[in-house]
Amino acid sequence: KTKIAQSFVHWICEDESQFKIIPVGADWTNREPLLGYPNGLRSIEYIAPDSKALNLIIEASKLENKDKPFFLILDEMNLSHVERYFADFLSIMESNDKIKLYSGSTRKDLEGNEVPSEINWPKNLFIIGTVNIVETTYMFSPKVLDRANTIEFRVDVKNIKSFFDLHAKIDLSVLKAKGITMAK
């Protein structure tokens, strides 16, 4: 599943700055892994997530990038309750509102980059989530499914055997930017 998403973004993006593959943790209970949080001890700092998801959203929002697609690939998206860590995104999908990151004076992340006090969902930002439906994962609620396009893959023993019989490593470099004319 992840390789399919990864192949697609390699094909349609100019370079790797237009996408992030982020493994979702079972401990994701709020938006911090994707959006970070304001430093409560220093009113000029914003703690951006290590995942660089916020950086990607900010980059996608820039006027000069409006015709380029950007992708957040959330790998194993249902290892945690989607409604908890993705609530802000689910809300603004329909409201076209903005996500408030902090209030007060302007803040910078630890690398010195200015972080806006609020962000919108740019039209050129796409979320791809991979999921497994097993006993250790969470099912999506109707609220999530109403806002998603889903593709379900089913494999049988023959499919699995033929996959393990492959001896070649998948080379994504052959796809690099081959579809950028389709990006806009």
Short mmCIF file of N, CA and C in Angstrom, two decimals:
data_model
loop_
_atom_site.label_atom_id
_atom_site.label_comp_id
_atom_site.label_asym_id
_atom_site.label_seq_id
_atom_site.Cartn_x
_atom_site.Cartn_y
_atom_site.Cartn_z
N LYS A 1 0.82 -1.20 0.00
CA LYS A 1 0.00 0.00 0.00
C LYS A 1 0.86 1.26 0.00
N THR A 2 1.83 1.27 0.85
CA THR A 2 2.70 2.44 0.93
C THR A 2 3.49 2.63 -0.35
N LYS A 3 3.95 1.53 -0.94
CA LYS A 3 4.73 1.61 -2.18
C LYS A 3 3.90 2.17 -3.32
N ILE A 4 2.60 1.88 -3.35
CA ILE A 4 1.73 2.43 -4.39
C ILE A 4 1.64 3.94 -4.24
N ALA A 5 1.40 4.41 -3.02
CA ALA A 5 1.33 5.85 -2.77
C ALA A 5 2.67 6.51 -3.07
N GLN A 6 3.74 5.88 -2.64
CA GLN A 6 5.08 6.41 -2.86
C GLN A 6 5.39 6.47 -4.36
N SER A 7 4.99 5.47 -5.10
CA SER A 7 5.21 5.46 -6.56
C SER A 7 4.46 6.60 -7.22
N PHE A 8 3.23 6.82 -6.80
CA PHE A 8 2.43 7.89 -7.39
C PHE A 8 3.07 9.26 -7.15
N VAL A 9 3.48 9.54 -5.92
CA VAL A 9 4.05 10.87 -5.65
C VAL A 9 5.40 11.05 -6.33
N HIS A 10 6.17 10.00 -6.47
CA HIS A 10 7.43 10.10 -7.23
C HIS A 10 7.14 10.44 -8.69
N TRP A 11 6.05 9.89 -9.21
CA TRP A 11 5.67 10.11 -10.60
C TRP A 11 5.16 11.54 -10.84
N ILE A 12 4.34 12.08 -9.94
CA ILE A 12 3.67 13.35 -10.21
C ILE A 12 4.39 14.57 -9.64
N CYS A 13 5.29 14.38 -8.70
CA CYS A 13 6.00 15.50 -8.07
C CYS A 13 7.33 15.78 -8.73
N GLU A 14 7.71 17.05 -8.71
CA GLU A 14 9.01 17.44 -9.27
C GLU A 14 10.15 16.87 -8.46
N ASP A 15 9.99 16.91 -7.14
CA ASP A 15 11.04 16.40 -6.26
C ASP A 15 10.45 16.01 -4.91
N GLU A 16 11.31 15.50 -4.05
CA GLU A 16 10.86 14.98 -2.76
C GLU A 16 10.43 16.05 -1.76
N SER A 17 10.62 17.31 -2.09
CA SER A 17 10.16 18.38 -1.18
C SER A 17 8.64 18.53 -1.21
N GLN A 18 7.98 17.86 -2.15
CA GLN A 18 6.53 17.99 -2.29
C GLN A 18 5.75 16.90 -1.55
N PHE A 19 6.44 16.00 -0.86
CA PHE A 19 5.70 14.97 -0.12
C PHE A 19 6.47 14.53 1.11
N LYS A 20 5.71 14.01 2.06
CA LYS A 20 6.27 13.42 3.28
C LYS A 20 5.53 12.12 3.55
N ILE A 21 6.28 11.09 3.85
CA ILE A 21 5.70 9.83 4.30
C ILE A 21 5.87 9.80 5.81
N ILE A 22 4.75 9.77 6.51
CA ILE A 22 4.78 9.89 7.96
C ILE A 22 4.14 8.65 8.58
N PRO A 23 4.91 7.86 9.33
CA PRO A 23 4.32 6.70 10.00
C PRO A 23 3.49 7.16 11.20
N VAL A 24 2.22 6.77 11.22
CA VAL A 24 1.34 7.14 12.33
C VAL A 24 1.65 6.22 13.51
N GLY A 25 1.78 6.82 14.68
CA GLY A 25 2.06 6.05 15.88
C GLY A 25 0.80 5.66 16.62
N ALA A 26 0.86 4.56 17.32
CA ALA A 26 -0.29 4.11 18.11
C ALA A 26 -0.57 5.06 19.27
N ASP A 27 0.40 5.92 19.58
CA ASP A 27 0.24 6.87 20.69
C ASP A 27 -0.24 8.25 20.25
N TRP A 28 -0.65 8.41 19.03
CA TRP A 28 -1.12 9.72 18.54
C TRP A 28 -2.52 9.98 19.11
N THR A 29 -2.61 10.88 20.08
CA THR A 29 -3.89 11.18 20.71
C THR A 29 -4.33 12.62 20.47
N ASN A 30 -3.48 13.39 19.79
CA ASN A 30 -3.85 14.78 19.49
C ASN A 30 -3.11 15.21 18.21
N ARG A 31 -3.22 16.47 17.87
CA ARG A 31 -2.68 16.98 16.61
C ARG A 31 -1.18 17.26 16.62
N GLU A 32 -0.53 17.17 17.75
CA GLU A 32 0.88 17.54 17.87
C GLU A 32 1.81 16.81 16.90
N PRO A 33 1.63 15.51 16.60
CA PRO A 33 2.54 14.86 15.65
C PRO A 33 2.49 15.45 14.24
N LEU A 34 1.38 16.12 13.91
CA LEU A 34 1.25 16.71 12.58
C LEU A 34 1.43 18.22 12.58
N LEU A 35 0.99 18.89 13.63
CA LEU A 35 0.99 20.36 13.65
C LEU A 35 1.90 20.98 14.71
N GLY A 36 2.45 20.19 15.60
CA GLY A 36 3.30 20.74 16.65
C GLY A 36 2.50 21.48 17.70
N TYR A 37 3.19 22.37 18.45
CA TYR A 37 2.51 23.09 19.52
C TYR A 37 3.34 24.32 19.90
N PRO A 38 2.67 25.35 20.46
CA PRO A 38 3.42 26.52 20.92
C PRO A 38 4.18 26.18 22.20
N ASN A 39 5.40 26.66 22.32
CA ASN A 39 6.20 26.44 23.51
C ASN A 39 5.59 27.26 24.64
N GLY A 40 5.13 26.60 25.68
CA GLY A 40 4.51 27.28 26.81
C GLY A 40 5.49 28.05 27.67
N LEU A 41 6.77 27.77 27.53
CA LEU A 41 7.78 28.43 28.36
C LEU A 41 8.43 29.62 27.65
N ARG A 42 8.41 29.60 26.33
CA ARG A 42 9.00 30.70 25.56
C ARG A 42 7.98 31.16 24.53
N SER A 43 7.42 32.34 24.74
CA SER A 43 6.32 32.83 23.91
C SER A 43 6.73 33.20 22.49
N ILE A 44 7.99 33.05 22.16
CA ILE A 44 8.44 33.33 20.79
C ILE A 44 8.74 32.05 20.02
N GLU A 45 8.57 30.89 20.67
CA GLU A 45 8.91 29.62 20.03
C GLU A 45 7.68 28.77 19.73
N TYR A 46 7.78 28.06 18.64
CA TYR A 46 6.78 27.07 18.27
C TYR A 46 7.53 25.76 18.04
N ILE A 47 7.08 24.70 18.65
CA ILE A 47 7.73 23.40 18.50
C ILE A 47 7.08 22.68 17.32
N ALA A 48 7.74 22.72 16.20
CA ALA A 48 7.23 22.06 14.98
C ALA A 48 7.47 20.56 15.11
N PRO A 49 6.60 19.75 14.55
CA PRO A 49 6.77 18.30 14.66
C PRO A 49 7.98 17.80 13.88
N ASP A 50 8.61 16.77 14.40
CA ASP A 50 9.75 16.15 13.71
C ASP A 50 9.34 15.59 12.35
N SER A 51 8.07 15.28 12.18
CA SER A 51 7.59 14.70 10.93
C SER A 51 7.70 15.67 9.75
N LYS A 52 7.83 16.96 10.03
CA LYS A 52 7.89 18.01 9.01
C LYS A 52 6.56 18.19 8.27
N ALA A 53 5.47 17.65 8.83
CA ALA A 53 4.15 17.81 8.20
C ALA A 53 3.75 19.27 8.14
N LEU A 54 3.96 20.02 9.22
CA LEU A 54 3.60 21.44 9.24
C LEU A 54 4.39 22.21 8.19
N ASN A 55 5.67 21.91 8.06
CA ASN A 55 6.51 22.57 7.05
C ASN A 55 5.95 22.33 5.64
N LEU A 56 5.50 21.10 5.39
CA LEU A 56 4.94 20.78 4.08
C LEU A 56 3.66 21.57 3.82
N ILE A 57 2.81 21.69 4.83
CA ILE A 57 1.56 22.44 4.68
C ILE A 57 1.86 23.91 4.41
N ILE A 58 2.81 24.47 5.14
CA ILE A 58 3.19 25.87 4.94
C ILE A 58 3.76 26.07 3.54
N GLU A 59 4.58 25.15 3.10
CA GLU A 59 5.18 25.24 1.75
C GLU A 59 4.10 25.14 0.67
N ALA A 60 3.14 24.24 0.86
CA ALA A 60 2.06 24.09 -0.11
C ALA A 60 1.20 25.36 -0.18
N SER A 61 1.12 26.10 0.92
CA SER A 61 0.30 27.31 1.00
C SER A 61 0.91 28.51 0.28
N LYS A 62 2.18 28.44 -0.03
CA LYS A 62 2.84 29.58 -0.66
C LYS A 62 2.30 29.80 -2.07
N LEU A 63 2.11 31.06 -2.42
CA LEU A 63 1.53 31.43 -3.71
C LEU A 63 2.31 30.83 -4.88
N GLU A 64 3.64 30.82 -4.79
CA GLU A 64 4.44 30.31 -5.90
C GLU A 64 4.30 28.79 -6.09
N ASN A 65 3.68 28.11 -5.12
CA ASN A 65 3.50 26.66 -5.22
C ASN A 65 2.06 26.25 -5.51
N LYS A 66 1.19 27.20 -5.82
CA LYS A 66 -0.24 26.89 -5.96
C LYS A 66 -0.55 25.88 -7.06
N ASP A 67 0.33 25.75 -8.05
CA ASP A 67 0.09 24.82 -9.14
C ASP A 67 0.84 23.50 -8.98
N LYS A 68 1.49 23.32 -7.84
CA LYS A 68 2.22 22.08 -7.57
C LYS A 68 1.44 21.26 -6.54
N PRO A 69 1.32 19.96 -6.75
CA PRO A 69 0.67 19.14 -5.73
C PRO A 69 1.63 18.81 -4.59
N PHE A 70 1.09 18.75 -3.39
CA PHE A 70 1.83 18.36 -2.20
C PHE A 70 1.05 17.23 -1.52
N PHE A 71 1.78 16.27 -0.96
CA PHE A 71 1.14 15.08 -0.40
C PHE A 71 1.68 14.76 0.99
N LEU A 72 0.75 14.51 1.91
CA LEU A 72 1.07 13.92 3.20
C LEU A 72 0.62 12.47 3.11
N ILE A 73 1.54 11.54 3.18
CA ILE A 73 1.19 10.13 3.18
C ILE A 73 1.27 9.66 4.62
N LEU A 74 0.11 9.36 5.18
CA LEU A 74 0.03 8.90 6.57
C LEU A 74 -0.01 7.37 6.54
N ASP A 75 1.13 6.78 6.85
CA ASP A 75 1.29 5.33 6.76
C ASP A 75 0.73 4.66 8.01
N GLU A 76 -0.10 3.65 7.79
CA GLU A 76 -0.78 2.94 8.89
C GLU A 76 -1.65 3.92 9.68
N MET A 77 -2.45 4.65 8.95
CA MET A 77 -3.25 5.75 9.49
C MET A 77 -4.18 5.34 10.63
N ASN A 78 -4.61 4.10 10.64
CA ASN A 78 -5.56 3.69 11.68
C ASN A 78 -4.91 2.92 12.83
N LEU A 79 -3.61 3.10 13.05
CA LEU A 79 -3.00 2.56 14.26
C LEU A 79 -3.46 3.33 15.49
N SER A 80 -3.92 4.54 15.27
CA SER A 80 -4.48 5.38 16.32
C SER A 80 -5.83 5.88 15.83
N HIS A 81 -6.66 6.38 16.73
CA HIS A 81 -7.97 6.92 16.34
C HIS A 81 -7.77 8.16 15.47
N VAL A 82 -8.17 8.08 14.22
CA VAL A 82 -8.02 9.19 13.27
C VAL A 82 -8.71 10.44 13.80
N GLU A 83 -9.88 10.28 14.42
CA GLU A 83 -10.66 11.41 14.90
C GLU A 83 -9.91 12.23 15.95
N ARG A 84 -8.94 11.64 16.61
CA ARG A 84 -8.18 12.35 17.65
C ARG A 84 -7.09 13.23 17.05
N TYR A 85 -6.22 12.65 16.26
CA TYR A 85 -5.08 13.42 15.75
C TYR A 85 -5.41 14.20 14.48
N PHE A 86 -6.52 13.88 13.83
CA PHE A 86 -6.85 14.50 12.55
C PHE A 86 -8.09 15.39 12.64
N ALA A 87 -8.56 15.66 13.84
CA ALA A 87 -9.82 16.39 14.04
C ALA A 87 -9.81 17.77 13.38
N ASP A 88 -8.72 18.50 13.50
CA ASP A 88 -8.64 19.84 12.89
C ASP A 88 -8.81 19.76 11.38
N PHE A 89 -8.19 18.78 10.77
CA PHE A 89 -8.28 18.62 9.32
C PHE A 89 -9.69 18.22 8.90
N LEU A 90 -10.30 17.30 9.64
CA LEU A 90 -11.67 16.88 9.32
C LEU A 90 -12.63 18.06 9.39
N SER A 91 -12.41 18.93 10.33
CA SER A 91 -13.28 20.10 10.50
C SER A 91 -13.15 21.07 9.33
N ILE A 92 -11.93 21.41 8.96
CA ILE A 92 -11.76 22.43 7.92
C ILE A 92 -11.99 21.91 6.51
N MET A 93 -12.08 20.59 6.35
CA MET A 93 -12.37 20.04 5.02
C MET A 93 -13.69 20.59 4.49
N GLU A 94 -14.64 20.76 5.36
CA GLU A 94 -15.95 21.24 4.93
C GLU A 94 -16.17 22.71 5.24
N SER A 95 -15.57 23.21 6.29
CA SER A 95 -15.84 24.59 6.70
C SER A 95 -15.01 25.62 5.94
N ASN A 96 -13.93 25.17 5.30
CA ASN A 96 -12.98 26.08 4.65
C ASN A 96 -12.45 27.12 5.63
N ASP A 97 -12.45 26.79 6.90
CA ASP A 97 -11.93 27.67 7.94
C ASP A 97 -10.42 27.47 8.02
N LYS A 98 -9.81 28.02 9.04
CA LYS A 98 -8.37 27.88 9.25
C LYS A 98 -8.11 27.14 10.55
N ILE A 99 -6.95 26.53 10.65
CA ILE A 99 -6.53 25.87 11.88
C ILE A 99 -5.69 26.87 12.68
N LYS A 100 -6.12 27.16 13.88
CA LYS A 100 -5.40 28.08 14.76
C LYS A 100 -4.25 27.31 15.41
N LEU A 101 -3.03 27.79 15.22
CA LEU A 101 -1.86 27.13 15.81
C LEU A 101 -1.48 27.74 17.16
N TYR A 102 -1.62 29.06 17.27
CA TYR A 102 -1.31 29.75 18.52
C TYR A 102 -1.90 31.14 18.46
N SER A 103 -1.88 31.83 19.60
CA SER A 103 -2.31 33.23 19.64
C SER A 103 -1.17 34.06 20.22
N GLY A 104 -1.28 35.34 20.10
CA GLY A 104 -0.23 36.22 20.63
C GLY A 104 0.77 36.60 19.56
N SER A 105 1.97 36.91 20.02
CA SER A 105 3.01 37.41 19.11
C SER A 105 3.52 36.31 18.19
N THR A 106 4.18 36.73 17.12
CA THR A 106 4.73 35.82 16.12
C THR A 106 5.73 34.87 16.76
N ARG A 107 5.72 33.64 16.31
CA ARG A 107 6.62 32.61 16.84
C ARG A 107 7.46 32.02 15.71
N LYS A 108 8.60 31.49 16.09
CA LYS A 108 9.48 30.80 15.16
C LYS A 108 9.75 29.40 15.68
N ASP A 109 9.99 28.49 14.73
CA ASP A 109 10.35 27.14 15.15
C ASP A 109 11.82 27.12 15.58
N LEU A 110 12.29 25.98 16.01
CA LEU A 110 13.66 25.88 16.53
C LEU A 110 14.72 26.07 15.46
N GLU A 111 14.33 26.02 14.18
CA GLU A 111 15.26 26.26 13.08
C GLU A 111 15.24 27.72 12.63
N GLY A 112 14.43 28.54 13.30
CA GLY A 112 14.37 29.96 12.97
C GLY A 112 13.35 30.35 11.92
N ASN A 113 12.53 29.40 11.48
CA ASN A 113 11.50 29.68 10.48
C ASN A 113 10.25 30.24 11.17
N GLU A 114 9.69 31.29 10.59
CA GLU A 114 8.47 31.85 11.14
C GLU A 114 7.30 30.89 10.93
N VAL A 115 6.53 30.69 11.97
CA VAL A 115 5.36 29.82 11.92
C VAL A 115 4.12 30.71 11.99
N PRO A 116 3.23 30.63 11.00
CA PRO A 116 2.03 31.47 11.03
C PRO A 116 1.13 31.09 12.21
N SER A 117 0.34 32.03 12.67
CA SER A 117 -0.54 31.75 13.81
C SER A 117 -1.71 30.85 13.41
N GLU A 118 -2.02 30.80 12.12
CA GLU A 118 -3.06 29.91 11.64
C GLU A 118 -2.73 29.47 10.22
N ILE A 119 -3.24 28.31 9.85
CA ILE A 119 -3.02 27.78 8.51
C ILE A 119 -4.35 27.35 7.91
N ASN A 120 -4.42 27.38 6.59
CA ASN A 120 -5.60 26.86 5.92
C ASN A 120 -5.23 25.54 5.25
N TRP A 121 -6.20 24.92 4.64
CA TRP A 121 -5.94 23.70 3.89
C TRP A 121 -5.78 24.12 2.45
N PRO A 122 -4.56 24.16 1.94
CA PRO A 122 -4.37 24.57 0.54
C PRO A 122 -5.02 23.57 -0.41
N LYS A 123 -5.55 24.07 -1.50
CA LYS A 123 -6.22 23.21 -2.50
C LYS A 123 -5.26 22.21 -3.14
N ASN A 124 -3.97 22.48 -3.05
CA ASN A 124 -2.98 21.60 -3.66
C ASN A 124 -2.36 20.61 -2.67
N LEU A 125 -2.96 20.49 -1.48
CA LEU A 125 -2.48 19.54 -0.48
C LEU A 125 -3.41 18.34 -0.43
N PHE A 126 -2.83 17.16 -0.60
CA PHE A 126 -3.60 15.93 -0.61
C PHE A 126 -3.08 15.00 0.49
N ILE A 127 -4.00 14.31 1.13
CA ILE A 127 -3.64 13.35 2.17
C ILE A 127 -3.91 11.96 1.62
N ILE A 128 -2.92 11.10 1.70
CA ILE A 128 -3.08 9.70 1.36
C ILE A 128 -2.81 8.92 2.63
N GLY A 129 -3.76 8.09 3.00
CA GLY A 129 -3.58 7.28 4.20
C GLY A 129 -3.60 5.81 3.85
N THR A 130 -2.65 5.06 4.38
CA THR A 130 -2.68 3.61 4.20
C THR A 130 -3.19 3.01 5.50
N VAL A 131 -3.95 1.93 5.37
CA VAL A 131 -4.52 1.28 6.55
C VAL A 131 -4.49 -0.23 6.39
N ASN A 132 -4.50 -0.90 7.50
CA ASN A 132 -4.73 -2.33 7.56
C ASN A 132 -5.95 -2.53 8.43
N ILE A 133 -6.77 -3.48 8.07
CA ILE A 133 -7.94 -3.79 8.89
C ILE A 133 -7.65 -5.13 9.58
N VAL A 134 -7.15 -5.01 10.81
CA VAL A 134 -6.84 -6.19 11.63
C VAL A 134 -7.27 -5.90 13.06
N GLU A 135 -7.09 -6.86 13.93
CA GLU A 135 -7.56 -6.72 15.31
C GLU A 135 -6.79 -5.67 16.12
N THR A 136 -5.64 -5.21 15.64
CA THR A 136 -4.85 -4.22 16.39
C THR A 136 -5.05 -2.80 15.90
N THR A 137 -5.97 -2.60 14.95
CA THR A 137 -6.19 -1.26 14.40
C THR A 137 -7.61 -0.79 14.71
N TYR A 138 -7.86 0.49 14.45
CA TYR A 138 -9.16 1.09 14.71
C TYR A 138 -9.91 1.29 13.39
N MET A 139 -11.19 1.03 13.42
CA MET A 139 -12.03 1.25 12.25
C MET A 139 -12.28 2.75 12.09
N PHE A 140 -12.50 3.18 10.87
CA PHE A 140 -12.83 4.57 10.61
C PHE A 140 -14.29 4.82 10.95
N SER A 141 -14.56 5.98 11.50
CA SER A 141 -15.93 6.38 11.80
C SER A 141 -16.60 6.86 10.51
N PRO A 142 -17.93 6.92 10.51
CA PRO A 142 -18.62 7.47 9.33
C PRO A 142 -18.16 8.90 8.99
N LYS A 143 -17.81 9.70 10.01
CA LYS A 143 -17.34 11.07 9.77
C LYS A 143 -16.08 11.06 8.90
N VAL A 144 -15.19 10.13 9.15
CA VAL A 144 -13.96 10.04 8.36
C VAL A 144 -14.27 9.48 6.97
N LEU A 145 -15.04 8.44 6.91
CA LEU A 145 -15.35 7.82 5.62
C LEU A 145 -16.13 8.75 4.70
N ASP A 146 -16.97 9.62 5.26
CA ASP A 146 -17.72 10.58 4.46
C ASP A 146 -16.81 11.58 3.75
N ARG A 147 -15.61 11.76 4.24
CA ARG A 147 -14.69 12.74 3.69
C ARG A 147 -13.54 12.09 2.91
N ALA A 148 -13.67 10.80 2.62
CA ALA A 148 -12.55 10.07 2.03
C ALA A 148 -12.97 9.35 0.76
N ASN A 149 -12.00 9.14 -0.10
CA ASN A 149 -12.13 8.22 -1.23
C ASN A 149 -11.31 7.00 -0.85
N THR A 150 -11.91 5.83 -0.91
CA THR A 150 -11.20 4.65 -0.46
C THR A 150 -10.98 3.67 -1.61
N ILE A 151 -9.87 2.98 -1.54
CA ILE A 151 -9.54 1.91 -2.48
C ILE A 151 -9.20 0.70 -1.62
N GLU A 152 -9.91 -0.38 -1.83
CA GLU A 152 -9.67 -1.59 -1.04
C GLU A 152 -8.96 -2.62 -1.91
N PHE A 153 -7.91 -3.20 -1.37
CA PHE A 153 -7.17 -4.24 -2.06
C PHE A 153 -7.39 -5.56 -1.34
N ARG A 154 -7.64 -6.58 -2.10
CA ARG A 154 -7.76 -7.92 -1.54
C ARG A 154 -6.74 -8.80 -2.26
N VAL A 155 -6.04 -9.58 -1.50
CA VAL A 155 -5.04 -10.47 -2.09
C VAL A 155 -5.34 -11.90 -1.68
N ASP A 156 -4.91 -12.81 -2.53
CA ASP A 156 -5.07 -14.22 -2.21
C ASP A 156 -3.68 -14.85 -2.10
N VAL A 157 -3.64 -16.12 -1.83
CA VAL A 157 -2.37 -16.83 -1.63
C VAL A 157 -1.49 -16.72 -2.87
N LYS A 158 -2.10 -16.80 -4.07
CA LYS A 158 -1.33 -16.71 -5.31
C LYS A 158 -0.65 -15.33 -5.43
N ASN A 159 -1.37 -14.26 -5.09
CA ASN A 159 -0.78 -12.92 -5.12
C ASN A 159 0.41 -12.80 -4.17
N ILE A 160 0.24 -13.31 -2.98
CA ILE A 160 1.31 -13.22 -1.97
C ILE A 160 2.53 -14.02 -2.43
N LYS A 161 2.30 -15.23 -2.94
CA LYS A 161 3.42 -16.05 -3.41
C LYS A 161 4.17 -15.36 -4.54
N SER A 162 3.44 -14.80 -5.51
CA SER A 162 4.12 -14.15 -6.64
C SER A 162 4.91 -12.93 -6.17
N PHE A 163 4.43 -12.25 -5.15
CA PHE A 163 5.17 -11.11 -4.62
C PHE A 163 6.50 -11.57 -4.02
N PHE A 164 6.47 -12.62 -3.23
CA PHE A 164 7.70 -13.11 -2.60
C PHE A 164 8.65 -13.77 -3.59
N ASP A 165 8.14 -14.14 -4.76
CA ASP A 165 9.00 -14.71 -5.79
C ASP A 165 9.76 -13.65 -6.57
N LEU A 166 9.39 -12.38 -6.40
CA LEU A 166 10.09 -11.30 -7.10
C LEU A 166 11.51 -11.18 -6.55
N HIS A 167 12.46 -11.07 -7.44
CA HIS A 167 13.85 -10.97 -6.99
C HIS A 167 14.40 -9.55 -7.15
N ALA A 168 13.72 -8.75 -7.94
CA ALA A 168 14.21 -7.39 -8.19
C ALA A 168 13.69 -6.42 -7.14
N LYS A 169 14.53 -5.52 -6.76
CA LYS A 169 14.12 -4.46 -5.84
C LYS A 169 13.38 -3.40 -6.66
N ILE A 170 12.34 -2.84 -6.08
CA ILE A 170 11.55 -1.83 -6.78
C ILE A 170 12.38 -0.55 -6.90
N ASP A 171 12.52 -0.05 -8.12
CA ASP A 171 13.32 1.14 -8.40
C ASP A 171 12.39 2.31 -8.73
N LEU A 172 12.13 3.15 -7.73
CA LEU A 172 11.23 4.29 -7.93
C LEU A 172 11.85 5.40 -8.76
N SER A 173 13.15 5.37 -8.95
CA SER A 173 13.80 6.44 -9.71
C SER A 173 13.34 6.47 -11.17
N VAL A 174 12.86 5.35 -11.68
CA VAL A 174 12.37 5.33 -13.07
C VAL A 174 11.08 6.13 -13.22
N LEU A 175 10.41 6.39 -12.13
CA LEU A 175 9.17 7.18 -12.16
C LEU A 175 9.39 8.67 -11.92
N LYS A 176 10.57 9.04 -11.47
CA LYS A 176 10.83 10.39 -11.01
C LYS A 176 10.36 11.46 -12.00
N ALA A 177 9.35 12.21 -11.56
CA ALA A 177 8.82 13.38 -12.26
C ALA A 177 8.27 13.08 -13.65
N LYS A 178 7.98 11.82 -13.96
CA LYS A 178 7.44 11.48 -15.29
C LYS A 178 6.03 12.05 -15.51
N GLY A 179 5.31 12.31 -14.42
CA GLY A 179 3.96 12.79 -14.56
C GLY A 179 3.75 14.25 -14.18
N ILE A 180 4.83 15.04 -14.13
CA ILE A 180 4.68 16.42 -13.66
C ILE A 180 3.82 17.26 -14.59
N THR A 181 3.69 16.87 -15.85
CA THR A 181 2.81 17.63 -16.75
C THR A 181 1.35 17.46 -16.35
N MET A 182 1.05 16.43 -15.57
CA MET A 182 -0.31 16.19 -15.09
C MET A 182 -0.57 16.85 -13.73
N ALA A 183 0.46 17.39 -13.12
CA ALA A 183 0.36 17.88 -11.75
C ALA A 183 -0.65 18.99 -11.56
N LYS A 184 -0.66 19.97 -12.47
CA LYS A 184 -1.57 21.11 -12.30
C LYS A 184 -3.02 20.66 -12.41
#
